[in-house]
PDB file of C-alpha atoms in Angstrom:
ATOM      1  CA  MET T 297       4.317 -19.432  -1.865  1.00 60.00           C
ATOM      2  CA  LYS T 298       2.590 -20.296   1.107  1.00 83.00           C
ATOM      3  CA  ASP T 299       4.611 -18.584   3.816  1.00 95.00           C
ATOM      4  CA  SER T 300       4.807 -14.978   1.248  1.00 98.00           C
ATOM      5  CA  ILE T 301       1.804 -11.921   0.713  1.00 98.00           C
ATOM      6  CA  TYR T 302       2.600  -8.648  -1.480  1.00 98.00           C
ATOM      7  CA  LEU T 303       0.346  -6.318   0.118  1.00 98.00           C
ATOM      8  CA  VAL T 304      -0.875  -3.619  -2.329  1.00 98.00           C
ATOM      9  CA  LEU T 305      -0.567  -0.099  -0.153  1.00 98.00           C
ATOM     10  CA  ASP T 306      -2.869   2.045  -0.904  1.00 98.00           C
ATOM     11  CA  MET T 307      -3.441   2.148  -4.462  1.00 98.00           C
ATOM     12  CA  GLU T 308      -7.035   3.762  -4.526  1.00 97.00           C
ATOM     13  CA  ASN T 309      -9.176   5.610  -6.659  1.00 97.00           C
ATOM     14  CA  ASP T 310      -8.689   8.744  -4.123  1.00 95.00           C
ATOM     15  CA  LEU T 311      -4.770   8.731  -4.141  1.00 94.00           C
ATOM     16  CA  VAL T 312      -3.936   7.652  -7.764  1.00 96.00           C
ATOM     17  CA  HIS T 313      -6.724   7.159 -10.231  1.00 96.00           C
ATOM     18  CA  ALA T 314      -6.117   9.971 -12.797  1.00 94.00           C
ATOM     19  CA  ASP T 315     -10.387  11.091 -12.011  1.00 94.00           C
ATOM     20  CA  GLY T 316      -9.593  11.155  -8.775  1.00 93.00           C
ATOM     21  CA  PRO T 317      -8.860  13.895  -6.418  1.00 91.00           C
ATOM     22  CA  ASN T 318      -4.928  13.854  -6.074  1.00 87.00           C
ATOM     23  CA  GLY T 319      -4.645  12.044  -9.247  1.00 84.00           C
ATOM     24  CA  LYS T 320      -4.833  15.304 -10.958  1.00 80.00           C
ATOM     25  CA  ALA T 321      -2.054  17.200  -8.195  1.00 82.00           C
ATOM     26  CA  ALA T 322       0.963  16.572  -7.408  1.00 82.00           C
ATOM     27  CA  TYR T 323       0.874  12.603  -6.513  1.00 89.00           C
ATOM     28  CA  GLY T 324      -0.305  12.525 -10.023  1.00 91.00           C
ATOM     29  CA  GLU T 325       2.308  13.530 -11.878  1.00 93.00           C
ATOM     30  CA  GLN T 326       4.327  11.058  -9.784  1.00 95.00           C
ATOM     31  CA  VAL T 327       1.873   8.565 -10.465  1.00 96.00           C
ATOM     32  CA  ASN T 328       2.502   8.800 -13.900  1.00 95.00           C
ATOM     33  CA  GLY T 329       5.755   9.393 -14.441  1.00 95.00           C
ATOM     34  CA  ARG T 330       7.247   6.760 -12.493  1.00 96.00           C
ATOM     35  CA  ARG T 331       4.760   4.352 -14.061  1.00 97.00           C
ATOM     36  CA  ILE T 332       3.661   3.088 -10.675  1.00 97.00           C
ATOM     37  CA  ILE T 333       0.653   1.313 -11.800  1.00 98.00           C
ATOM     38  CA  GLU T 334       1.873  -0.454 -14.441  1.00 98.00           C
ATOM     39  CA  ASN T 335       4.516  -1.231 -12.503  1.00 98.00           C
ATOM     40  CA  THR T 336       2.197  -2.666  -9.489  1.00 98.00           C
ATOM     41  CA  ARG T 337       0.471  -4.626 -12.356  1.00 98.00           C
ATOM     42  CA  GLU T 338       3.371  -6.518 -13.484  1.00 98.00           C
ATOM     43  CA  ALA T 339       4.469  -7.387  -9.736  1.00 98.00           C
ATOM     44  CA  LEU T 340       1.051  -8.465  -8.863  1.00 98.00           C
ATOM     45  CA  ARG T 341       1.346 -11.028 -12.714  1.00 98.00           C
ATOM     46  CA  LYS T 342       4.308 -12.512 -10.746  1.00 98.00           C
ATOM     47  CA  ALA T 343       3.416 -12.689  -7.302  1.00 98.00           C
ATOM     48  CA  ARG T 344       0.229 -14.400  -9.015  1.00 97.00           C
ATOM     49  CA  ALA T 345       2.028 -16.467 -10.874  1.00 97.00           C
ATOM     50  CA  ALA T 346       4.599 -17.537  -7.736  1.00 96.00           C
ATOM     51  CA  GLY T 347       1.010 -18.604  -5.766  1.00 96.00           C
ATOM     52  CA  LEU T 348       1.835 -15.856  -3.832  1.00 97.00           C
ATOM     53  CA  HIS T 349      -0.874 -14.481  -1.665  1.00 98.00           C
ATOM     54  CA  ILE T 350      -2.302 -10.862  -2.726  1.00 98.00           C
ATOM     55  CA  GLY T 351      -3.825  -8.339   0.152  1.00 98.00           C
ATOM     56  CA  PHE T 352      -4.718  -5.138  -0.550  1.00 98.00           C
ATOM     57  CA  VAL T 353      -4.679  -2.164   2.127  1.00 98.00           C
ATOM     58  CA  ARG T 354      -7.294   0.607   1.761  1.00 98.00           C
ATOM     59  CA  VAL T 355      -7.436   3.565   3.362  1.00 98.00           C
ATOM     60  CA  GLY T 356     -11.024   4.549   4.527  1.00 97.00           C
ATOM     61  CA  PHE T 357     -13.828   5.663   6.812  1.00 98.00           C
ATOM     62  CA  SER T 358     -17.552   5.022   6.968  1.00 97.00           C
ATOM     63  CA  PRO T 359     -19.921   7.995   5.667  1.00 96.00           C
ATOM     64  CA  ASP T 360     -19.765   9.784   8.724  1.00 96.00           C
ATOM     65  CA  TYR T 361     -16.268   9.458   9.261  1.00 97.00           C
ATOM     66  CA  ARG T 362     -16.571   8.249  12.879  1.00 96.00           C
ATOM     67  CA  GLU T 363     -13.522   6.275  12.784  1.00 97.00           C
ATOM     68  CA  CYS T 364     -10.981   9.415  11.221  1.00 96.00           C
ATOM     69  CA  PRO T 365      -8.987  11.256  13.739  1.00 94.00           C
ATOM     70  CA  PRO T 366     -10.382  15.024  13.261  1.00 90.00           C
ATOM     71  CA  GLU T 367      -6.873  16.748  14.842  1.00 93.00           C
ATOM     72  CA  SER T 368      -4.806  14.425  12.216  1.00 94.00           C
ATOM     73  CA  PRO T 369      -2.812  16.285  10.086  1.00 93.00           C
ATOM     74  CA  ILE T 370      -2.511  14.295   7.587  1.00 91.00           C
ATOM     75  CA  PHE T 371      -6.504  12.690   8.126  1.00 93.00           C
ATOM     76  CA  SER T 372      -8.242  15.577   8.965  1.00 88.00           C
ATOM     77  CA  GLY T 373      -8.713  17.209   5.253  1.00 89.00           C
ATOM     78  CA  ALA T 374     -10.429  13.945   4.373  1.00 93.00           C
ATOM     79  CA  ARG T 375     -14.077  14.527   5.953  1.00 91.00           C
ATOM     80  CA  LYS T 376     -13.628  17.799   4.272  1.00 91.00           C
ATOM     81  CA  ASN T 377     -12.892  16.951   1.376  1.00 92.00           C
ATOM     82  CA  GLY T 378     -15.166  13.941   1.017  1.00 93.00           C
ATOM     83  CA  ILE T 379     -12.374  11.845   0.462  1.00 95.00           C
ATOM     84  CA  PHE T 380     -11.164   8.025   1.908  1.00 97.00           C
ATOM     85  CA  LYS T 381     -15.096   7.717   2.526  1.00 97.00           C
ATOM     86  CA  LEU T 382     -15.716   4.273   2.433  1.00 98.00           C
ATOM     87  CA  GLY T 383     -18.715   2.209   0.191  1.00 97.00           C
ATOM     88  CA  THR T 384     -18.021   5.000  -2.715  1.00 97.00           C
ATOM     89  CA  TRP T 385     -15.750   5.210  -6.494  1.00 98.00           C
ATOM     90  CA  GLY T 386     -13.013   6.469  -4.236  1.00 97.00           C
ATOM     91  CA  THR T 387     -11.527   3.958  -1.757  1.00 98.00           C
ATOM     92  CA  GLU T 388     -11.814   1.475  -4.412  1.00 98.00           C
ATOM     93  CA  VAL T 389      -8.810  -0.434  -5.520  1.00 98.00           C
ATOM     94  CA  HIS T 390      -7.090   0.851  -9.174  1.00 98.00           C
ATOM     95  CA  PRO T 391      -9.530  -1.143 -11.811  1.00 98.00           C
ATOM     96  CA  ASP T 392      -5.735  -1.421 -13.579  1.00 98.00           C
ATOM     97  CA  LEU T 393      -4.434  -3.418 -10.937  1.00 98.00           C
ATOM     98  CA  GLY T 394      -7.229  -6.006 -11.395  1.00 94.00           C
ATOM     99  CA  MET T 395      -7.795  -7.210  -7.421  1.00 96.00           C
ATOM    100  CA  GLN T 396      -9.601 -10.583  -7.790  1.00 97.00           C
ATOM    101  CA  PRO T 397     -12.449 -12.470  -5.239  1.00 95.00           C
ATOM    102  CA  GLY T 398      -9.435 -14.409  -3.261  1.00 95.00           C
ATOM    103  CA  ASP T 399      -7.507 -11.514  -2.750  1.00 98.00           C
ATOM    104  CA  PHE T 400      -7.107 -10.162   0.776  1.00 98.00           C
ATOM    105  CA  ASP T 401      -9.280  -7.321   1.162  1.00 98.00           C
ATOM    106  CA  ILE T 402      -7.357  -4.900   4.488  1.00 98.00           C
ATOM    107  CA  VAL T 403      -9.803  -1.509   5.589  1.00 98.00           C
ATOM    108  CA  LYS T 404      -7.402   0.686   7.606  1.00 98.00           C
ATOM    109  CA  HIS T 405      -8.366   4.338   9.772  1.00 97.00           C
ATOM    110  CA  ARG T 406      -4.823   4.812  10.051  1.00 97.00           C
ATOM    111  CA  VAL T 407      -1.206   5.184   8.320  1.00 97.00           C
ATOM    112  CA  SER T 408      -0.066   1.576   9.315  1.00 98.00           C
ATOM    113  CA  PRO T 409      -2.219  -1.351   8.345  1.00 98.00           C
ATOM    114  CA  PHE T 410      -1.010  -3.068  11.247  1.00 98.00           C
ATOM    115  CA  TYR T 411      -3.014  -0.449  13.669  1.00 97.00           C
ATOM    116  CA  SER T 412      -6.685  -2.352  14.556  1.00 96.00           C
ATOM    117  CA  THR T 413      -7.174  -4.372  11.019  1.00 98.00           C
ATOM    118  CA  SER T 414      -7.053  -7.666  10.344  1.00 97.00           C
ATOM    119  CA  LEU T 415      -3.717  -7.830   9.082  1.00 98.00           C
ATOM    120  CA  GLU T 416      -1.698  -9.515  11.546  1.00 97.00           C
ATOM    121  CA  ALA T 417      -4.523 -12.230  12.224  1.00 97.00           C
ATOM    122  CA  ILE T 418      -4.778 -12.864   8.042  1.00 98.00           C
ATOM    123  CA  LEU T 419      -0.816 -13.441   8.445  1.00 98.00           C
ATOM    124  CA  ARG T 420      -1.178 -15.622  11.136  1.00 97.00           C
ATOM    125  CA  ALA T 421      -3.482 -17.873   9.807  1.00 97.00           C
ATOM    126  CA  LYS T 422      -1.652 -18.637   6.767  1.00 97.00           C
ATOM    127  CA  GLY T 423       1.265 -18.326   8.179  1.00 97.00           C
ATOM    128  CA  ILE T 424       3.081 -15.493   6.676  1.00 98.00           C
ATOM    129  CA  ARG T 425       7.342 -15.345   6.708  1.00 97.00           C
ATOM    130  CA  ARG T 426       8.288 -12.923   4.477  1.00 98.00           C
ATOM    131  CA  ILE T 427       5.976  -9.667   3.274  1.00 98.00           C
ATOM    132  CA  TYR T 428       6.668  -7.695  -0.614  1.00 98.00           C
ATOM    133  CA  CYS T 429       4.654  -4.896  -0.632  1.00 98.00           C
ATOM    134  CA  SER T 430       4.631  -1.587  -2.106  1.00 98.00           C
ATOM    135  CA  GLY T 431       2.470   1.352  -2.667  1.00 98.00           C
ATOM    136  CA  MET T 432       1.296   4.894  -2.097  1.00 95.00           C
ATOM    137  CA  SER T 433       3.103   7.022  -0.020  1.00 94.00           C
ATOM    138  CA  THR T 434       6.499   6.080   0.370  1.00 97.00           C
ATOM    139  CA  ASN T 435       6.715   8.264   2.969  1.00 96.00           C
ATOM    140  CA  ALA T 436       3.577   7.090   4.629  1.00 97.00           C
ATOM    141  CA  VAL T 437       1.828   3.618   4.482  1.00 98.00           C
ATOM    142  CA  VAL T 438       5.149   1.949   2.756  1.00 98.00           C
ATOM    143  CA  GLN T 439       7.075   3.364   5.646  1.00 98.00           C
ATOM    144  CA  ALA T 440       4.918   2.440   8.563  1.00 98.00           C
ATOM    145  CA  THR T 441       4.621  -1.138   6.591  1.00 98.00           C
ATOM    146  CA  VAL T 442       7.881  -1.938   6.443  1.00 98.00           C
ATOM    147  CA  ARG T 443       8.520  -0.744  10.480  1.00 98.00           C
ATOM    148  CA  ASP T 444       5.947  -2.712  12.119  1.00 98.00           C
ATOM    149  CA  GLY T 445       6.548  -5.518   9.844  1.00 98.00           C
ATOM    150  CA  HIS T 446       9.985  -5.632  10.796  1.00 98.00           C
ATOM    151  CA  ASP T 447       9.171  -4.902  14.214  1.00 98.00           C
ATOM    152  CA  ARG T 448       6.918  -8.016  14.189  1.00 98.00           C
ATOM    153  CA  ASP T 449       9.609 -10.401  12.948  1.00 98.00           C
ATOM    154  CA  TYR T 450       8.858 -10.594   9.252  1.00 98.00           C
ATOM    155  CA  GLU T 451      11.014 -10.146   6.362  1.00 98.00           C
ATOM    156  CA  MET T 452      10.104  -7.068   4.597  1.00 98.00           C
ATOM    157  CA  VAL T 453      10.706  -7.258   0.769  1.00 98.00           C
ATOM    158  CA  VAL T 454      10.161  -3.283  -1.050  1.00 98.00           C
ATOM    159  CA  LEU T 455       9.252  -3.310  -4.545  1.00 98.00           C
ATOM    160  CA  GLU T 456      10.784   0.841  -4.779  1.00 98.00           C
ATOM    161  CA  ASP T 457       9.214   1.371  -8.442  1.00 98.00           C
ATOM    162  CA  CYS T 458       6.519   0.332  -7.524  1.00 98.00           C
ATOM    163  CA  CYS T 459       6.689   3.287  -4.917  1.00 98.00           C
ATOM    164  CA  CYS T 460       6.154   6.960  -5.219  1.00 97.00           C
ATOM    165  CA  ALA T 461       5.661  10.435  -2.879  1.00 96.00           C
ATOM    166  CA  LEU T 462       4.440  13.978  -3.661  1.00 94.00           C
ATOM    167  CA  SER T 463       7.765  14.540  -4.886  1.00 95.00           C
ATOM    168  CA  ALA T 464      10.932  12.128  -6.484  1.00 95.00           C
ATOM    169  CA  GLU T 465      12.997  13.709  -3.066  1.00 97.00           C
ATOM    170  CA  GLU T 466      10.065  12.794  -0.914  1.00 96.00           C
ATOM    171  CA  HIS T 467      10.363   9.530  -2.447  1.00 97.00           C
ATOM    172  CA  GLU T 468      14.355   8.899  -2.515  1.00 97.00           C
ATOM    173  CA  GLN T 469      14.252  10.104   1.122  1.00 97.00           C
ATOM    174  CA  SER T 470      11.949   7.401   2.232  1.00 97.00           C
ATOM    175  CA  ILE T 471      13.900   4.805   0.640  1.00 97.00           C
ATOM    176  CA  ALA T 472      16.962   6.059   1.954  1.00 97.00           C
ATOM    177  CA  GLY T 473      15.390   5.475   5.450  1.00 95.00           C
ATOM    178  CA  LEU T 474      14.335   2.557   4.594  1.00 96.00           C
ATOM    179  CA  LYS T 475      16.839   0.231   3.661  1.00 94.00           C
ATOM    180  CA  ARG T 476      17.480  -0.821   7.266  1.00 95.00           C
ATOM    181  CA  PHE T 477      14.672  -2.461   7.627  1.00 98.00           C
ATOM    182  CA  CYS T 478      13.929  -3.923   4.342  1.00 98.00           C
ATOM    183  CA  ARG T 479      15.732  -5.694   1.080  1.00 98.00           C
ATOM    184  CA  LEU T 480      14.778  -3.133  -2.101  1.00 98.00           C
ATOM    185  CA  THR T 481      13.963  -4.700  -5.426  1.00 98.00           C
ATOM    186  CA  SER T 482      11.882  -3.597  -8.197  1.00 98.00           C
ATOM    187  CA  SER T 483       8.669  -4.834 -10.244  1.00 98.00           C
ATOM    188  CA  GLN T 484      11.366  -6.111 -13.130  1.00 96.00           C
ATOM    189  CA  ASP T 485      14.225  -7.767 -10.976  1.00 97.00           C
ATOM    190  CA  VAL T 486      11.672  -9.428  -8.152  1.00 97.00           C
ATOM    191  CA  VAL T 487      11.813 -13.020  -7.808  1.00 94.00           C
ATOM    192  CA  PHE T 488       8.766 -13.942  -5.439  1.00 94.00           C
ATOM    193  CA  GLU T 489       9.867 -16.716  -2.862  1.00 83.00           C
TER     194      GLU T 489
END
């Protein structure tokens, strides 16, 4: 579909890989329990079969963390913990998701993939009107993507079973808050159009 894209949000090793720092903590439990990797892989298979554009959004900073806001409650620990460093294994897309050379690679330095990235230019150049999205975490990048995309007049569709947060409660609250701004579906039920 020429006017649709599937954005896979922050599914990078530092956050979702079993060997990554967050994969060994609460995020890892949610990723495994909700089968986020497997569900996302299935959604990607369907999206590719339907001819959708595919984009992977990754959060990352230069090795000296020059783009990292030191006072940010969500990013201030990145430098201290040595995570989200571009050019390292941690900021690569999880290998099971099968990123391909023709996929868009959008690097962001804040929560929203629309802020100071190439995303808007890609969407305009490709004539995108509908954005399917999913990722980690529901209450951060997924919410930011849906709200920012909605306010830019894109039709937003969230694959709910390809998303998770630190807890099931956070995920459910986030999804409840997003219902006004998007259409909800799943990796099993989605019909990419």
